[in-house]
mmCIF file of C-alpha atoms in Angstrom:
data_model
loop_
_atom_site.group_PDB
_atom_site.id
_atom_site.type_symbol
_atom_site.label_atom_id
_atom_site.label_comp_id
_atom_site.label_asym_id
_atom_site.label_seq_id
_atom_site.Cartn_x
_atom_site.Cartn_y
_atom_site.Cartn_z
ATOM 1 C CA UNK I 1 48.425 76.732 44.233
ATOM 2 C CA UNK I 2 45.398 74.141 44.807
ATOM 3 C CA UNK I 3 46.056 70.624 44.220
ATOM 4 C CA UNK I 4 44.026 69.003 40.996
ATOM 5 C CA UNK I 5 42.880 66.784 43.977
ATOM 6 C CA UNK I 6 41.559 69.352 45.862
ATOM 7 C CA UNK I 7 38.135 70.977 45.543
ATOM 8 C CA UNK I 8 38.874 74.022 43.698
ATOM 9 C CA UNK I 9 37.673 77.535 45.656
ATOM 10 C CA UNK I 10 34.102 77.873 43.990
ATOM 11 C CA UNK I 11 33.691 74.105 44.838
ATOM 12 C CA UNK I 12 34.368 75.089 48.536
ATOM 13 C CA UNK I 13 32.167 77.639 48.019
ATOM 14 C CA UNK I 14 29.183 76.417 47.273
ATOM 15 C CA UNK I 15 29.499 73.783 49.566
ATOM 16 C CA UNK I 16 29.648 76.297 52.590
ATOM 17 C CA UNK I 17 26.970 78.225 51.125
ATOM 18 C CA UNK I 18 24.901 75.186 51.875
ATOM 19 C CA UNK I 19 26.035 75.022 55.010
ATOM 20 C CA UNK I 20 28.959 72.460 55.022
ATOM 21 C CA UNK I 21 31.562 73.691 57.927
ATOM 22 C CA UNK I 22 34.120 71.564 56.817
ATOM 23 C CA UNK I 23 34.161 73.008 53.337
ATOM 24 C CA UNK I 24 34.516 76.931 55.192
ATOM 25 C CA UNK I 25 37.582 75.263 57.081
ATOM 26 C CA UNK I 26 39.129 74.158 53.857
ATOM 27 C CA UNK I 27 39.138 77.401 52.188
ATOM 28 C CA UNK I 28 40.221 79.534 55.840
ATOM 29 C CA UNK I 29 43.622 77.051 56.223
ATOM 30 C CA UNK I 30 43.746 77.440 51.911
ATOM 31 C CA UNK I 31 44.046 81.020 52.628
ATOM 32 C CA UNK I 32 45.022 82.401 55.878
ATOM 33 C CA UNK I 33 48.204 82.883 55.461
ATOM 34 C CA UNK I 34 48.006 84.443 52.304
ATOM 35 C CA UNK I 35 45.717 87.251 54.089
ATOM 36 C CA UNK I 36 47.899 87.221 56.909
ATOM 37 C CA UNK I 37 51.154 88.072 55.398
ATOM 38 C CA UNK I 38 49.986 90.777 53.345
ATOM 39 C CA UNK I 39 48.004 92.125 56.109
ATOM 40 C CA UNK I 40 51.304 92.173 58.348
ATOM 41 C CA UNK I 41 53.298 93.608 55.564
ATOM 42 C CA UNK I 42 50.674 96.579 55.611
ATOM 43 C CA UNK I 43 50.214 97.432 58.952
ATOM 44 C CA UNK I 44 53.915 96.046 60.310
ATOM 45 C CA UNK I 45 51.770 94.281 63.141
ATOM 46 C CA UNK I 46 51.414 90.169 63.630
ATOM 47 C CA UNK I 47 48.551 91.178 65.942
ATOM 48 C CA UNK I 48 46.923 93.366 63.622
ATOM 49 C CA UNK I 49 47.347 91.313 60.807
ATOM 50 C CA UNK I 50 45.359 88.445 63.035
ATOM 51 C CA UNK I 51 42.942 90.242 63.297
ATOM 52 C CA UNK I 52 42.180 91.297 59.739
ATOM 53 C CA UNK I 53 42.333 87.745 59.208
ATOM 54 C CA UNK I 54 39.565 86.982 61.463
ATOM 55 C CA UNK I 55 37.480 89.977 60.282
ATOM 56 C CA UNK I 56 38.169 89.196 56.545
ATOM 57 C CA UNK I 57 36.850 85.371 57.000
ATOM 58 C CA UNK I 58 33.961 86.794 59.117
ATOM 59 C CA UNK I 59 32.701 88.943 56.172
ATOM 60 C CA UNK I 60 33.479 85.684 54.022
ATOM 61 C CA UNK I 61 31.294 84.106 56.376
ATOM 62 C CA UNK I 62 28.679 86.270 56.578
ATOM 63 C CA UNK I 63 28.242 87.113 52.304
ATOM 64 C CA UNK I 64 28.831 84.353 51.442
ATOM 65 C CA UNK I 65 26.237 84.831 48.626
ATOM 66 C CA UNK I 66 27.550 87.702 47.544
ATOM 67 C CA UNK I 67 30.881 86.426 45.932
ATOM 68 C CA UNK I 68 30.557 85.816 42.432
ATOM 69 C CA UNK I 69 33.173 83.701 41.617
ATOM 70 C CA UNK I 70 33.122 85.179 37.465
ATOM 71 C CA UNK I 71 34.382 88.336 38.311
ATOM 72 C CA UNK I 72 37.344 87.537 40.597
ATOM 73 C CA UNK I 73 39.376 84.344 42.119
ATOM 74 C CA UNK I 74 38.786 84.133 45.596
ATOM 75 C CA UNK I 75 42.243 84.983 46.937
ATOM 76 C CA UNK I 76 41.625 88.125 44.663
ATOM 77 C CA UNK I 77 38.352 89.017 46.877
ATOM 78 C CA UNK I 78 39.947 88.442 49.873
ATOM 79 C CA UNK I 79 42.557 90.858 49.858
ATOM 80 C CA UNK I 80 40.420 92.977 48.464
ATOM 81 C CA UNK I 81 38.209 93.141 51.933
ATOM 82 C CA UNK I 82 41.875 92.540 53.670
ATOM 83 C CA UNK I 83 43.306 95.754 52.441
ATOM 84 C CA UNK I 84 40.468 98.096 52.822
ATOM 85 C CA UNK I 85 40.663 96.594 56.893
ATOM 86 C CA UNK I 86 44.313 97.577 57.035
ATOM 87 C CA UNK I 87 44.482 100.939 55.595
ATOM 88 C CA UNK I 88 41.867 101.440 58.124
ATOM 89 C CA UNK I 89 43.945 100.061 60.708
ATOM 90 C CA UNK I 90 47.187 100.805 59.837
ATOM 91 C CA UNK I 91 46.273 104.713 61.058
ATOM 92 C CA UNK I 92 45.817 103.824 64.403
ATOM 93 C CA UNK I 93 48.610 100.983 64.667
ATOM 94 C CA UNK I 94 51.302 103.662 63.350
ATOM 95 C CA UNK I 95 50.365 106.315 66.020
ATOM 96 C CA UNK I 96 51.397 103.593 68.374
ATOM 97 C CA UNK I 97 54.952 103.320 67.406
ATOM 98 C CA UNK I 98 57.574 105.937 68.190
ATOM 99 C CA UNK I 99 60.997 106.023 67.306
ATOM 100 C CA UNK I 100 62.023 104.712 70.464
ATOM 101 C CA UNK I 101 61.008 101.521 69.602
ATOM 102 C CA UNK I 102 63.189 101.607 65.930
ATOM 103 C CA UNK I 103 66.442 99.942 66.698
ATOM 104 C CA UNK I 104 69.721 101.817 65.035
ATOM 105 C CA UNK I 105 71.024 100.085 61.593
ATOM 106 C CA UNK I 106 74.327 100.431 60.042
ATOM 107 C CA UNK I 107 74.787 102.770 56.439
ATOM 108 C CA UNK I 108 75.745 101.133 53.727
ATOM 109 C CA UNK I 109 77.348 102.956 50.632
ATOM 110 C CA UNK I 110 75.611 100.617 48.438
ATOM 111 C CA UNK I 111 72.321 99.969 48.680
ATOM 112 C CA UNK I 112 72.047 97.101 46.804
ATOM 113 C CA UNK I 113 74.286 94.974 48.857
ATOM 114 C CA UNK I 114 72.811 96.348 52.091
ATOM 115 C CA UNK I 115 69.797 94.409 51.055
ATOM 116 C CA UNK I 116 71.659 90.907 51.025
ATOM 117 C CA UNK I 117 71.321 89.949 54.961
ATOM 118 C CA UNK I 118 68.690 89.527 57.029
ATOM 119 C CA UNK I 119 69.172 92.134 58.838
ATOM 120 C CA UNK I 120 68.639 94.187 55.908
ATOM 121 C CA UNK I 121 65.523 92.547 55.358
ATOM 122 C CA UNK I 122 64.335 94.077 58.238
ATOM 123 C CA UNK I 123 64.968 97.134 57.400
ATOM 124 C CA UNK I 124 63.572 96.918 53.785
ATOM 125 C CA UNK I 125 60.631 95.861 55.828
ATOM 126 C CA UNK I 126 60.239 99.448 57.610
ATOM 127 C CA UNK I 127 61.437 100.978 54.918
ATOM 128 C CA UNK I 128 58.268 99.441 53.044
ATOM 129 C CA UNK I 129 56.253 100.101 55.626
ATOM 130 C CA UNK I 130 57.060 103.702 55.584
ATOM 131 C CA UNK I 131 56.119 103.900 52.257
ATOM 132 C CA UNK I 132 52.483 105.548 51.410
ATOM 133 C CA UNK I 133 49.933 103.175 51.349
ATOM 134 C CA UNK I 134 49.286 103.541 47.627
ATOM 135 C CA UNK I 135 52.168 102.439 46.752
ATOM 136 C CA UNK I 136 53.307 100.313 49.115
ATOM 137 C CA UNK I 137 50.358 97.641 48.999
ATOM 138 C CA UNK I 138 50.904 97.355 44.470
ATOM 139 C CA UNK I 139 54.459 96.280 46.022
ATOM 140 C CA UNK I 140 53.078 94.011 48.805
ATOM 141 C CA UNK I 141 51.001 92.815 45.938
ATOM 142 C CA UNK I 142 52.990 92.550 43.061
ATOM 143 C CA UNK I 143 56.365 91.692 44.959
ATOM 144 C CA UNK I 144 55.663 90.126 47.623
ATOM 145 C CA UNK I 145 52.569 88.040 47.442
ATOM 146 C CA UNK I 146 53.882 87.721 43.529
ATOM 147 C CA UNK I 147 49.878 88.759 41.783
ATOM 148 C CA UNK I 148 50.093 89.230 38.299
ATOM 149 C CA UNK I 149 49.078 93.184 37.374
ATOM 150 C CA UNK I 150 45.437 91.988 36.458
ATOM 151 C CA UNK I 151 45.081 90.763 39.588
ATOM 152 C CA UNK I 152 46.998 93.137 41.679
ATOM 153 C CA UNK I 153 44.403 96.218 39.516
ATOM 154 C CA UNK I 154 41.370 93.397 40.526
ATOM 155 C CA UNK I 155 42.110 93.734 44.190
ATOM 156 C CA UNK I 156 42.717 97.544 44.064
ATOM 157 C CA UNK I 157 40.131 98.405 42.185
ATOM 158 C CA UNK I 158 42.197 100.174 39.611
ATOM 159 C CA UNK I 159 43.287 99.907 36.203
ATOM 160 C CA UNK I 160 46.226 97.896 35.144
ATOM 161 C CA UNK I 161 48.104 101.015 33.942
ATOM 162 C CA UNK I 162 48.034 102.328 37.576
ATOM 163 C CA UNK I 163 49.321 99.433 39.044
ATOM 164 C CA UNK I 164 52.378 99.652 36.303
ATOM 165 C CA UNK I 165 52.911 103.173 37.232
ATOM 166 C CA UNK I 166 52.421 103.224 41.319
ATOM 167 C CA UNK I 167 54.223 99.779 41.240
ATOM 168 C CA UNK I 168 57.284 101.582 39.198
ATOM 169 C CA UNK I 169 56.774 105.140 41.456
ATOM 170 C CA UNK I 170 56.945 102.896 44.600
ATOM 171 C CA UNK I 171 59.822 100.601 43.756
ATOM 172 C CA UNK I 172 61.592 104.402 43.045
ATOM 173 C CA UNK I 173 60.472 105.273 46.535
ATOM 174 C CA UNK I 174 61.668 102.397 48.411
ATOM 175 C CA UNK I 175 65.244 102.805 46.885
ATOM 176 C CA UNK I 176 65.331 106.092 47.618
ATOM 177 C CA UNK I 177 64.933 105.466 51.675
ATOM 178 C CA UNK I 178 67.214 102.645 51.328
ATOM 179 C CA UNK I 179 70.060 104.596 50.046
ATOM 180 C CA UNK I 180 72.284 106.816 52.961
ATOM 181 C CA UNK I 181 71.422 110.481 53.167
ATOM 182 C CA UNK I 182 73.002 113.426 55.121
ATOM 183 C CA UNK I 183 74.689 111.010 57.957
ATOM 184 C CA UNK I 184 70.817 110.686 58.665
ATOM 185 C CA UNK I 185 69.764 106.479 59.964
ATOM 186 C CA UNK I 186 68.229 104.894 57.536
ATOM 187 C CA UNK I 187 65.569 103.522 60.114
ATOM 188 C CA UNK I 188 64.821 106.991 61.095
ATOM 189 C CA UNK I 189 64.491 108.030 57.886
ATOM 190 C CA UNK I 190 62.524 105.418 56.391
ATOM 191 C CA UNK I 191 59.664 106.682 59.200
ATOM 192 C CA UNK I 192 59.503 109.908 58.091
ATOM 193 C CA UNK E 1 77.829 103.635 33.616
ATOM 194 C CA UNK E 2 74.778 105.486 33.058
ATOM 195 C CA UNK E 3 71.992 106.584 35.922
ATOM 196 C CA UNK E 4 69.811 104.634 33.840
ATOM 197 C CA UNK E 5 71.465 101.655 34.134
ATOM 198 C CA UNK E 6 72.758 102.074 37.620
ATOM 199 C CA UNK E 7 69.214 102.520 38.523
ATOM 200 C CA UNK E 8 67.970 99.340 36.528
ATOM 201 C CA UNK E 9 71.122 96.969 38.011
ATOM 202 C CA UNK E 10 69.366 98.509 41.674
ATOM 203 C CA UNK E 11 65.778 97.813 40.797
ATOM 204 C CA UNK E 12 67.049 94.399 40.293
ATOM 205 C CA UNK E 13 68.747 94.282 43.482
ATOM 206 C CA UNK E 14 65.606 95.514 45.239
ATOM 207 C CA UNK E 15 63.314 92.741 43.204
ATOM 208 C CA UNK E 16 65.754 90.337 44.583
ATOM 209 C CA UNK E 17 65.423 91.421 47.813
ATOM 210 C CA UNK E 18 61.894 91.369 48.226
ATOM 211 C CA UNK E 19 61.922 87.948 46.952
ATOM 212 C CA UNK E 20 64.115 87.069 49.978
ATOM 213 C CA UNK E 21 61.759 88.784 52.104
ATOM 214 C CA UNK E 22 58.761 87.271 50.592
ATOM 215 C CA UNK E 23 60.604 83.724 51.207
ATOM 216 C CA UNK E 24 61.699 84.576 54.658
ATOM 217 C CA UNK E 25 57.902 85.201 55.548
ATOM 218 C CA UNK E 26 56.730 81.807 53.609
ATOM 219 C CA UNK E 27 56.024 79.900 56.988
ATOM 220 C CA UNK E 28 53.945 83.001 58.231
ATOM 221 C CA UNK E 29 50.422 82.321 59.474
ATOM 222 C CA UNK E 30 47.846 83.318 61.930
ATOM 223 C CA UNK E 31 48.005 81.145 64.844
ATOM 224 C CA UNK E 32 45.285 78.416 65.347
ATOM 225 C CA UNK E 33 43.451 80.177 67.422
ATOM 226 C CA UNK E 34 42.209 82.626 64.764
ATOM 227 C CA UNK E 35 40.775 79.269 63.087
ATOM 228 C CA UNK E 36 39.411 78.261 66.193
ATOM 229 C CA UNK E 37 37.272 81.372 67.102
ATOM 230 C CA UNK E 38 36.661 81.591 63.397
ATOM 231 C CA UNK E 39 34.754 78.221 63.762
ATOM 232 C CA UNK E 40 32.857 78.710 67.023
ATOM 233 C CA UNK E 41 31.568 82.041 64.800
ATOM 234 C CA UNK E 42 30.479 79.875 61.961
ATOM 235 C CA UNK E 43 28.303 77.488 64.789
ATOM 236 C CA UNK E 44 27.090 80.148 66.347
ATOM 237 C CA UNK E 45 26.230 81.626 62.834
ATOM 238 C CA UNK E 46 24.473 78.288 61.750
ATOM 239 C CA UNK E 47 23.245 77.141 64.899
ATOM 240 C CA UNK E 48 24.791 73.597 64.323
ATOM 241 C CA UNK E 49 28.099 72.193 64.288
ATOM 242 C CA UNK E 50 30.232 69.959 66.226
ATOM 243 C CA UNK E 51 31.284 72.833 68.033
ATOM 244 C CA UNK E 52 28.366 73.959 69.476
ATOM 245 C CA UNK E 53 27.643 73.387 73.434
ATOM 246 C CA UNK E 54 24.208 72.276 73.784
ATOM 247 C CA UNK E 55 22.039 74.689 76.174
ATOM 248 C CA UNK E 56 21.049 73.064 79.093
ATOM 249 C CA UNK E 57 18.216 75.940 79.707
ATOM 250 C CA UNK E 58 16.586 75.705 76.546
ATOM 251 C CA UNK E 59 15.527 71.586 77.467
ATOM 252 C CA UNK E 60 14.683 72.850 80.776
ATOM 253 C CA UNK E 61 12.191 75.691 80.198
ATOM 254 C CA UNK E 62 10.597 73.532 77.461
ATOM 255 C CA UNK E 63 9.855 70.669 79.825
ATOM 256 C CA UNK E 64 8.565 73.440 82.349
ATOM 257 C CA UNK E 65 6.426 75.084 80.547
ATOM 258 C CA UNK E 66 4.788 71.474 79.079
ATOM 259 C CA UNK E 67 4.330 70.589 82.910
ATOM 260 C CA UNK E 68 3.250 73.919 83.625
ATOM 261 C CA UNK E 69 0.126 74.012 81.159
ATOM 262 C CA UNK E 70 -0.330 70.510 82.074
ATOM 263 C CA UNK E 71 -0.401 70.888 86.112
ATOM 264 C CA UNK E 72 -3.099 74.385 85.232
ATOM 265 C CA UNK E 73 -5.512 71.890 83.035
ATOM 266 C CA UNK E 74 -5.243 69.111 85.853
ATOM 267 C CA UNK E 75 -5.811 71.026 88.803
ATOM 268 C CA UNK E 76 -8.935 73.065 86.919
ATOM 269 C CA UNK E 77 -10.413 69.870 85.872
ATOM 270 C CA UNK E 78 -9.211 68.205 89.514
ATOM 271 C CA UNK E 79 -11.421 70.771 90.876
ATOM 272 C CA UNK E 80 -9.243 72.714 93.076
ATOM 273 C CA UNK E 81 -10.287 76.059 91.130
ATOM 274 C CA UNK E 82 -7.329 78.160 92.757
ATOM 275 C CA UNK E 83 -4.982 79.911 90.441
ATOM 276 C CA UNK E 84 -2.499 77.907 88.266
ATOM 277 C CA UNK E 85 1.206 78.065 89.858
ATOM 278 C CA UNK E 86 2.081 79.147 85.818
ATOM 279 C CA UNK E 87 3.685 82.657 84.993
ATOM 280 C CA UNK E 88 2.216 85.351 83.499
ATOM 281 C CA UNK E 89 0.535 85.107 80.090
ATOM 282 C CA UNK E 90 3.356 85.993 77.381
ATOM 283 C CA UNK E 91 3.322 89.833 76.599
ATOM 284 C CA UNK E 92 1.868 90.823 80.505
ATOM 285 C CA UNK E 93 5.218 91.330 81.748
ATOM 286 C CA UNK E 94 6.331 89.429 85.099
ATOM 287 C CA UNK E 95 3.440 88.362 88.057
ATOM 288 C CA UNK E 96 4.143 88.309 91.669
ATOM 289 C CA UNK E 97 2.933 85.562 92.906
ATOM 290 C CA UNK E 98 3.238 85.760 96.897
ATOM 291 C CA UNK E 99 2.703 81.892 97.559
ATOM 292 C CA UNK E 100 4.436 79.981 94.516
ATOM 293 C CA UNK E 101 4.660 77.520 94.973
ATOM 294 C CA UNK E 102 1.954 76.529 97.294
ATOM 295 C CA UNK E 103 2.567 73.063 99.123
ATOM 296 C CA UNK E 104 -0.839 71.914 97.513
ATOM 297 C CA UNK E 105 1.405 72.261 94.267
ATOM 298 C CA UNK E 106 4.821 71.091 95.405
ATOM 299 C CA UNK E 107 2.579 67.852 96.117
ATOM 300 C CA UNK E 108 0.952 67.496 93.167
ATOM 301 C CA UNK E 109 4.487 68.427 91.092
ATOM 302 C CA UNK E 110 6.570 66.074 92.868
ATOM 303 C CA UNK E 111 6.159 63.102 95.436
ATOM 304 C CA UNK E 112 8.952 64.140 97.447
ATOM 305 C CA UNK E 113 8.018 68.049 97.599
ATOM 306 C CA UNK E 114 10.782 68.788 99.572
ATOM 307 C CA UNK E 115 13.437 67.737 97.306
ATOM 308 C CA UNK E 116 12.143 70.460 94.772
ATOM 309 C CA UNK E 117 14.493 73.563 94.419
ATOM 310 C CA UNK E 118 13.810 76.712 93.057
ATOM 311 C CA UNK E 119 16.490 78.136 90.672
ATOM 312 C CA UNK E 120 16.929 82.006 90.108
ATOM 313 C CA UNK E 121 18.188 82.615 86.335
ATOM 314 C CA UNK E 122 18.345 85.510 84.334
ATOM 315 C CA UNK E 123 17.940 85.258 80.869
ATOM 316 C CA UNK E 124 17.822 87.239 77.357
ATOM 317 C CA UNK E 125 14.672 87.714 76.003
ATOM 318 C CA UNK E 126 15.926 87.207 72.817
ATOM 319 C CA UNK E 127 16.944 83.710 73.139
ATOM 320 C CA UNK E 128 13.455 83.000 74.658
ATOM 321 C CA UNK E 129 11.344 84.624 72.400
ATOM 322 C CA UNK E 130 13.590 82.879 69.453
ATOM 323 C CA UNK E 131 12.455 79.251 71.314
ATOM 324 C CA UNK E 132 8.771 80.177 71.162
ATOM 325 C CA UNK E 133 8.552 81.796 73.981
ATOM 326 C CA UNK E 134 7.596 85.769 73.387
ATOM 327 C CA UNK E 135 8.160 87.217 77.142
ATOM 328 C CA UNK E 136 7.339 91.184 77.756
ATOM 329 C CA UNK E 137 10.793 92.674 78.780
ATOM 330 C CA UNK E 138 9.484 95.755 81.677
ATOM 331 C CA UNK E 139 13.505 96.299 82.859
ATOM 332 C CA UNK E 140 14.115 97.021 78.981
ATOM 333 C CA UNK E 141 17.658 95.918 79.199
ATOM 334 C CA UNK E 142 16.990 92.733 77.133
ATOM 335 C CA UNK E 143 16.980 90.174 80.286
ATOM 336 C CA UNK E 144 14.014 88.543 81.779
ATOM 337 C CA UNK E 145 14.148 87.136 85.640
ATOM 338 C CA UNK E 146 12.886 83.268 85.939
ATOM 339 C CA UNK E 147 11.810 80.871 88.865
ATOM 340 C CA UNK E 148 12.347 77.493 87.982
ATOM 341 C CA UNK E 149 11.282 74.529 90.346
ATOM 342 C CA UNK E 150 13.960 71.927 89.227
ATOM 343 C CA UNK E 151 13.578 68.034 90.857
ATOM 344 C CA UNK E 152 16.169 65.611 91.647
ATOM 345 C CA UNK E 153 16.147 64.105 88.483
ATOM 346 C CA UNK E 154 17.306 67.723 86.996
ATOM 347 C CA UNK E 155 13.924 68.190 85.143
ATOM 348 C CA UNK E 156 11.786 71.664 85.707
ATOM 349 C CA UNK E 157 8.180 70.914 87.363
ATOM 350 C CA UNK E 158 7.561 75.072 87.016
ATOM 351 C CA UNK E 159 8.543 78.030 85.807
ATOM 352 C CA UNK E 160 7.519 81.744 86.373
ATOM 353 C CA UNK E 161 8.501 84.970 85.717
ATOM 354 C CA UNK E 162 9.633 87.171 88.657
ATOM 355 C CA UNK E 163 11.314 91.182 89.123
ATOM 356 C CA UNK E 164 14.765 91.594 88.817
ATOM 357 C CA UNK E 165 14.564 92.147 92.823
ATOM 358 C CA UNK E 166 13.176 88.674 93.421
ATOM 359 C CA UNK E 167 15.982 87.026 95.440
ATOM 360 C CA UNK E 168 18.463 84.391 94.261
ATOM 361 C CA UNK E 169 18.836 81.549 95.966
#
């Protein structure tokens, strides 16, 4: 949330436009971690998600002129450019990890309460992650990073209905890899 | 109870959940250096900013190609009528000269001739030819060879083209 002191993001804006570097700094440190935390949640990588950062504020950089600041907040347009990067990346980042690398959690009868440690947060993150990107990025959106539907369908490029129905569809999804199943581990489970 | 309700009493579970993920991620952030390389992108993008080094071979091939035209009109209207210790005319591609600098020029460039040094660089033709200075590239690989005659005081007295091959010194 910008302070009423602050410049507000199409303030910022313009400024860099015409050239000002301070007013480009303002709106990376306004931002970055925004971008950053979604783009982690999506690809499940800190050093993937630095650099979608770096490429998203690079395109900022570079068209500048083309944001219009009418048809969409900023944060809006930069997750926008942030998640196309990651789907993109997220191929090539999952090929990397094998199940070697997932460490062994505990079953819980109920899922609900296996959600209450941190632990467990961890493993609602892979579960997440292991989720199609479809619908795991309206949850990312919607959940996570807490955008209302308008802007979560802005970002997406879809209509608000589909980001109702993917974000109910994935929500559906995600409990059903968090719940135990045929003695399998949830971990492995929630990468298949 | 009902599936329905089961399942709504677990949706709200979950949504509690992810709201104690989304808090436990709160302080995450790319680190500074992100910003950092972000910034040297935007000077490099601009061409200003506090950030920017200056270039210490743009000053230099300025002043040496000022001296240059200037030691070509002198020593044509001195009367020495030999050939100008200047490079090639832009577009020509690099000149060999065999005898650059002569020690008639090294005199005339310098009162102490012998302090003069000759500096090998290589540079793109790109960042020339964006100064003013449109140089034929015959290597095509984007990087012209350059003499420069630097003094004591760190100023060029002459610049010319040479081949790749030329040596360094």
């Amino acid at each position: 949330m910008e302070d009423a002191a602050e410049p507000s993001d199409p303030e910022l804006v313009e400024r860099a436009r015409g050239g000002e570097r301070e007013a480009f700094g303002f709106l990376y440190r306004r931002h970055q971690a925004y971008v950053y935390r979604f783009a982690r949640a999506m690809t499940g990588s800190s050093a993937v998600a630095e650099d979608i950062v770096q490429e998203v504020f690079l395109a900022l950089m570079r068209d500048l002129e083309r944001y219009d600041a009418t048809r969409a907040g900023l944060r809006t347009y930069l997750f926008g450019i942030a998640r196309n990067l990651a789907r993109y990346k997220a191929r090539s980042v999952r090929r990397l990890i094998s199940l070697d690398q997932v460490e062994e959690v505990s079953e819980f009868e109920d899922p609900a309460a296996a959600l209450s440690a941190s632990q467990e947060s961890r493993r609602l993150r892979r579960c997440l992650a292991g989720l199609p990107a479809r619908y795991r990025e309206v949850i990312i959106l919607c959940d996570l990073q807490e955008l209302d539907y308008a802007a979560t369908a802005a970002v997406l490029s879809v209509p608000i209905g589909t980001v109702r129905s993917r974000l109910h569809r994935g929500r559906q999804m995600l409990l059903e890899r968090l719940r135990p199943r045929d003695g399998l581990p949830v971990a492995k489970r929630c990468l298949i | 109870m009902n599936d329905n309700e089961a399942m709504n009493t677990e949706e709200k579970e979950l949504l509690s959940a992810l709201k104690a993920l989304a808090r436990e991620e709160q302080g995450l952030a790319a680190r500074p250096h992100v910003e950092a390389r972000l910034m040297r992108a935007w000077d490099d993008a601009r061409g200003t900013g506090a950030g920017r080094r200056p270039s210490f071979l743009v000053p230099v091939l300025k002043i040496a190609a000022a001296m240059v035209v200037a030691a070509s009109a002198a020593y044509w209207w001195g009367g020495g009528g030999a050939v100008p210790p200047a490079g090639p005319e832009p577009g020509v591609g690099p000149a060999v000269m065999t005898s650059w600098p002569s020690s008639e020029t090294l005199a005339w460039l310098d009162p102490e001739p012998e302090s003069l040094q000759i500096v090998h660089v290589r540079v793109a033709s790109a960042a020339l030819a964006a100064q003013g200075y449109a140089l034929s590239d015959p290597d095509g690989d984007g990087l012209v060879d350059l003499e420069v005659i630097v003094a004591t005081d760190g100023t060029a007295r002459g610049v010319r083209v040479v081949p790749a091959s030329a040596p360094i010194y």
